Amino acid sequence: MIAFEPTEDQRLMQQAVAEFAKATLLPRTRELEHARGVPEDIRRTAHEMGLGLVTAPEAAGGQGQGLVTSVLIEEELGAADAAAAFGLAGPGAFGRAVIELDGPERAAELLAGFADEGGWDRFGAVAWSEPAPCRTHEGFATRAERIDEGYRITGKKAFVGNAALADRFVVFAQVEPDRGWGGIGAFVVRRDNPGLRAGERHKTLGLDAASFGEVVLEGAVVREADRLHGDGSEEGFTRAALRFFVKHALVVAARAVGLARFAFDLAREHCDTRVAFGKPIGHFQAVAFTLADRAMDVETSRWLVWKAAAAWDAGLHEREALLASARAAAHAFEATMRTADDCVQLFGGSGFIRDLVAEKLMRDAKQLMLAAPTAEQLDQLASAIELGQKLDPALVLPTPDTQAIFT
Amino acid sequence: MIEFALSKKQQELKEALHSLGRHVIRPMSLDMDRNKEVPESFLRNFMMMSRGVRSDDIAEFHEGTPRKERDPSKPSESNRTAVIAAEELAWADAAIPLSMPGPGLGAPPVRATGTPEQKKRFLGMFRDMDTGPLKWGAYGLTEPGAGSDVAGIRTSCRKDGSHWVLNGRKCYITNGGRAVWTVIFATVDPSLGRAGHRAFVVEKGTPGFEVGKIEDKMGLRANETAELVLEDCRVPEENLLGGEEAYRTKEGFMTAMKTFDNTRPLVAAMAVGIGRAAYEYARDFVKQNYVLTRPIPRYAAIADKLAKIGRRLEAARLLVHRATYLADMNIPNAKEASMSKAAAGQAATLACIDAIEICGAHGTLSSEHALLEKWFRDIKVYDIFEGTGNIQRVVISKRIVSNLKSF
Ligand SMILES: Cc1cc2nc3c(=O)[nH]c(=O)nc-3n(C[C@H](O)[C@H](O)[C@H](O)COP(=O)(O)OP(=O)(O)OC[C@H]3O[C@@H](n4cnc5c(N)ncnc54)[C@H](O)[C@@H]3O)c2cc1C
Ligand SMILES: Cc1cc2nc3c(=O)[nH]c(=O)nc-3n(C[C@H](O)[C@H](O)[C@H](O)COP(=O)(O)OP(=O)(O)OC[C@H]3O[C@@H](n4cnc5c(N)ncnc54)[C@H](O)[C@@H]3O)c2cc1C
């Protein structure tokens, strides 16, 4: 039966995170931005609350919760500081990747240590993006050559979240270049691998409290056991990879919903109090209707994200859950950008000044909607699902080659 | 719990209506449009059949009275079930849910403001349709000079002995010509604004109450829209909704307006149904013509358009579900009801426009894609009646901007 009511457990959790976000992240958001990271004390608190391991299997010290719980929490973080949501310790995208690509049992082993006392300083990362599109073949430019000991990985990854902080990575690379997207693989590479080093940290538009950077692989040797095979079949791996990218987008979208809510509340408050031409600006129809439209943006984004998360938790048919997630994330990204933009706009000149947080929200929003498969890519995926086409990771992977599918 | 799955009963109802829509309604849709009529034989059969599905909610939907008495303070699922049914029927042909025998839009004000005797008398008369003639009720608020600006109605009412004398003109009244009674809104004194309004149940055949012209419309042609003329029409005082007592305070009229909170999501659901019909049509057209036989390079843009229609409709649908969920939980939902209507009217109109565009010039040829062309004509009014898109935004604005009485 259709219902919009979190369970009691979810509500308590949501409340606890909201309190933490409001009391700890919100007042220090500029401090985090200038420090370009999340300070130790905040990471410790979040770790004690178990924030990084909500969806991790219990065998790995996680709470084994579903995606619905996860998106509820991510929204609360995003409503205070979306950048912090990326910059808190924990397995993050790495956790989601190994669970999808290798199943929850194996994941427990790969997630070891995150729940420990020292987990507040432990990060995971996933490297799929590359600084330039591969021109020689479909797929990744980064190569994983088969050798006797396993694989040797060579190439350069870019835009990787926590690149310089992570102690373990999932790296996507091309195993068989002549087989295009069918020839890709995913590998666990550890920070102590002599063939891996973090490259330069990117200077970014927003989300400054989280770090993004290059990962350079110079003949990193990994064992066969470090390859994440999915269910072993090519189709199974492709589906697992799609699940990972799409669920990752959904989690980012939940943060976006939080950010949109923040921007909306800020704008609404301002429209109530700022007086022009003798009345609060909210009493002008053009302003009020803008707020009404953004209120709809916030709500629709949230319900779409909830519905997609519930689709995964309820074990709906995979194509259905992929479709719901693609729609939700694409909508939430665009809606959040509109909301943050209008927030600055409704503040007028003061919106542009860094004394207020509005401008930061707008920068963060733009950065956020590029942090996972983009709205454009997700729309292509949604249509491919609806049109019954063969699904291919190229639909959501950041490369202009995705266009090849539709030409 | 956060859940989006339908209950078993709702799922069965949806499937039954879908099958009826596909196999019975769709094949007669174009004839109904051409003949400007929904055949009575169909309506009669449909009513019998919906007894077969045994949904009390559906019965309530066209009889206006709950089949079994419900405790209004207890949560129910009737609003949620009604919108699921409305979407499905409108998917088949939107004229069907609007032409359904029963008190229709007249029911909510009678239910909300009528005295117990009035409810029994005016709603009870729809109970014998199994054997007797089909009957309709109607809702007459709009006038040539006042639509959105409800406070501006000029139809006058004046007490004369045990009667009220009504004078004025109502226009665009759904099922107005065939209605056995119409709830007519009139004013004792235009300068009093809403405080001067009175609502009457005016019965067909009352001297001085005539049906004017039956409108020739862009779409929804199978559903009757009529002008009603009141010339020294003497209405017995028992037909003043709620009795004089009800108008001592402003509340009386507000209750009558509150009925929109229930009907707006219903109308929004119908809009989503039409939009979905157009979306599915375009999707199948693309599947058949573009991918297999006519791969054209513009295809990525078309996939993009398709995905955007799909997610806009889904967003609107979730606002409908949200608004009805609140109604079922007895939580005030005026804002959410308006959101659903604003979003659905817009999303579905765009869906119908884009669906035609996707099918190319063919989309406008009434021989090739007659249904698509029909939906394009049908949908527009969903952003107009039950409050235009702008009026929904006025309602929303008043609930998000502080101290906003009017613009
Ligand atoms: C904050 C942040 C965090 C990130 N975290 C990580 C990370 O942890 N690991 C990692 O590997 N990467 C990460 N990324 C990279 C991110 O996944 C990519 O930036 C994103 O997927 C877009 O890819 P791209 O930048 O290569 O753009 P491109 O793929 O080159 O796309 C450029 C533009 O073309 C559009 N486009 C692309 N394909 C299509 C299509 N088929 N149809 C229509 N339009 C299309 C895109 O929407 C975009 O607007 C992160 C990025 C950011 C900003
Ligand atoms: C097929 C059909 C069936 C109908 N059925 C019924 C029925 O059963 N009963 C009934 O009573 N009525 C019915 N109506 C009437 C319908 O509810 C009105 O047409 C509608 O409310 C709009 O009023 P209007 O046509 O007078 O437009 P107007 O009120 O003149 O509006 C014109 C334009 O101005 C905009 N506008 C008006 N006021 C504002 C404002 N304050 N701020 C911003 N923009 C504004 C509107 O959004 C609209 O775009 C029906 C209409 C149609 C077409």
XYZ file of C-alpha atoms in Angstrom, chain B residues 121-342:
222
model
C -32.122 13.313 -0.646
C -29.550 14.431 -3.207
C -27.029 11.633 -2.977
C -29.564 8.898 -2.264
C -31.277 9.452 -5.600
C -28.325 7.878 -7.401
C -28.895 4.540 -5.725
C -31.514 3.211 -8.085
C -29.514 3.523 -11.301
C -29.257 -0.270 -11.535
C -32.863 -0.377 -12.595
C -33.864 3.211 -13.296
C -32.390 5.783 -15.668
C -28.785 6.931 -15.407
C -28.331 10.203 -13.560
C -25.690 12.845 -13.235
C -25.008 15.680 -10.841
C -23.021 18.834 -11.661
C -21.095 21.682 -10.101
C -21.839 25.195 -11.283
C -19.450 27.849 -10.144
C -17.913 29.390 -13.269
C -19.611 32.293 -15.018
C -18.750 34.201 -18.163
C -17.297 36.955 -15.981
C -15.707 34.875 -13.218
C -13.658 31.719 -13.395
C -10.459 31.821 -11.421
C -11.743 34.813 -9.504
C -14.405 32.871 -7.697
C -15.228 35.790 -5.429
C -16.365 37.703 -8.500
C -19.448 35.655 -9.327
C -22.526 37.742 -10.179
C -25.313 35.173 -10.214
C -27.636 36.645 -7.623
C -29.858 35.085 -5.006
C -32.536 36.815 -3.020
C -34.828 35.363 -0.384
C -38.528 35.569 -1.187
C -40.782 33.814 1.288
C -39.837 30.155 1.492
C -37.890 30.383 -1.771
C -34.735 31.870 -3.094
C -34.822 33.630 -6.432
C -31.739 33.081 -8.581
C -30.662 35.084 -11.605
C -27.540 34.624 -13.656
C -25.570 32.504 -16.059
C -23.170 29.640 -15.470
C -20.817 28.372 -18.131
C -18.593 25.403 -18.943
C -20.470 23.136 -16.562
C -19.425 19.494 -16.872
C -22.504 17.301 -17.467
C -24.558 20.435 -16.862
C -27.168 19.667 -19.512
C -27.976 16.179 -18.376
C -27.628 16.733 -14.626
C -30.620 15.986 -12.404
C -29.317 18.718 -10.146
C -26.465 21.201 -10.130
C -24.817 22.857 -7.173
C -25.143 26.530 -8.131
C -23.084 29.173 -6.398
C -24.706 32.588 -6.159
C -24.280 35.766 -4.144
C -26.584 37.800 -1.917
C -24.407 40.830 -2.461
C -21.356 40.973 -4.732
C -19.740 43.596 -2.527
C -19.480 41.055 0.295
C -17.122 38.837 -1.709
C -17.012 35.279 -0.502
C -19.031 36.053 2.597
C -22.003 36.761 0.339
C -21.887 33.405 -1.432
C -24.581 30.767 -1.114
C -24.646 27.309 -2.654
C -27.918 25.777 -3.853
C -28.869 22.428 -5.214
C -30.930 23.413 -8.230
C -32.935 20.603 -9.706
C -33.570 20.015 -13.357
C -37.021 21.203 -14.343
C -37.124 24.002 -11.791
C -38.962 26.827 -13.584
C -36.508 29.454 -14.745
C -33.585 27.000 -14.867
C -32.634 26.276 -18.460
C -29.791 24.608 -20.282
C -28.172 27.094 -22.650
C -25.715 26.078 -25.280
C -23.790 22.824 -25.254
C -20.193 23.789 -25.963
C -18.212 22.665 -28.978
C -14.757 21.968 -27.542
C -11.164 21.401 -28.610
C -11.071 18.096 -26.766
C -12.932 15.933 -24.298
C -15.636 16.173 -26.917
C -17.434 13.057 -25.740
C -18.083 14.723 -22.415
C -20.827 17.292 -22.171
C -20.040 20.870 -21.176
C -23.058 23.130 -20.849
C -24.187 26.639 -20.190
C -26.889 27.019 -17.547
C -29.250 29.964 -17.410
C -31.157 31.058 -14.312
C -33.988 33.518 -14.873
C -36.045 34.330 -11.802
C -35.476 30.743 -10.898
C -37.286 29.948 -7.627
C -35.405 27.456 -5.540
C -37.024 26.064 -2.358
C -35.188 27.071 0.793
C -34.589 23.401 1.641
C -32.174 23.397 -1.286
C -29.811 25.942 0.245
C -26.827 23.719 1.007
C -26.261 23.402 4.726
C -29.232 25.649 5.535
C -28.941 29.325 6.485
C -27.101 28.441 9.658
C -24.121 27.334 7.619
C -23.536 30.848 6.284
C -23.448 32.706 9.575
C -19.697 32.367 9.446
C -17.319 32.421 6.516
C -16.598 28.751 7.175
C -19.661 27.637 5.245
C -18.312 28.735 1.941
C -14.790 27.641 2.752
C -16.052 24.104 3.327
C -17.531 24.104 -0.145
C -14.192 25.203 -1.567
C -12.297 22.637 0.443
C -13.784 19.952 -1.735
C -11.094 20.872 -4.245
C -8.588 19.198 -1.968
C -10.192 15.903 -2.874
C -11.037 16.533 -6.482
C -7.775 18.115 -7.592
C -5.665 14.971 -7.134
C -8.379 13.028 -8.939
C -8.279 15.385 -11.900
C -4.479 15.337 -11.733
C -4.537 11.542 -11.868
C -6.650 11.690 -15.018
C -4.130 14.068 -16.567
C -1.333 11.637 -15.734
C -3.400 8.894 -17.384
C -3.699 10.834 -20.647
C -0.038 11.821 -20.543
C 0.931 8.238 -19.964
C -1.148 7.129 -22.930
C 0.719 9.582 -25.156
C 4.076 8.637 -23.667
C 3.522 4.929 -24.204
C 2.341 5.553 -27.721
C 5.445 7.570 -28.579
C 7.703 5.044 -26.887
C 6.224 2.191 -28.904
C 6.424 4.246 -32.074
C 10.118 4.835 -31.471
C 10.667 1.193 -30.679
C 9.053 0.118 -33.910
C 10.201 2.766 -36.305
C 13.422 4.250 -35.149
C 15.431 1.434 -33.721
C 14.672 -1.328 -36.115
C 13.735 0.116 -39.465
C 14.725 3.756 -39.419
C 17.786 4.392 -37.352
C 18.330 8.114 -37.653
C 21.091 10.148 -36.052
C 18.620 12.395 -34.266
C 17.851 9.446 -32.095
C 19.749 10.509 -28.965
C 17.692 13.671 -28.790
C 14.545 11.616 -29.069
C 15.625 9.239 -26.329
C 16.307 12.318 -24.243
C 12.861 13.756 -24.858
C 11.195 10.453 -24.100
C 13.036 10.114 -20.812
C 12.105 13.621 -19.754
C 8.424 13.039 -20.450
C 8.621 9.785 -18.538
C 10.111 11.280 -15.441
C 7.919 14.363 -15.414
C 4.843 12.162 -15.477
C 6.229 9.960 -12.743
C 6.978 13.028 -10.616
C 3.395 14.248 -11.071
C 2.018 10.813 -10.264
C 3.946 10.766 -6.999
C 2.506 14.157 -6.030
C -0.945 12.694 -6.675
C -0.155 9.702 -4.497
C 1.270 11.924 -1.820
C -1.782 14.220 -1.762
C -4.196 11.298 -1.529
C -2.096 9.556 1.086
C -2.425 12.663 3.268
C -6.172 12.815 2.600
C -6.540 9.175 3.592
C -4.620 9.893 6.792
C -6.899 12.865 7.493
C -3.975 15.273 7.220
C -4.719 18.664 5.572
C -3.476 18.519 1.984
C -4.525 21.706 0.205
C -0.946 22.520 -0.772
C -0.168 19.004 -1.910
C -3.441 18.696 -3.817
C -2.619 21.868 -5.720
C 0.920 20.698 -6.336
C -0.353 17.488 -7.859
C -2.761 19.331 -10.113
C -0.207 21.952 -11.183
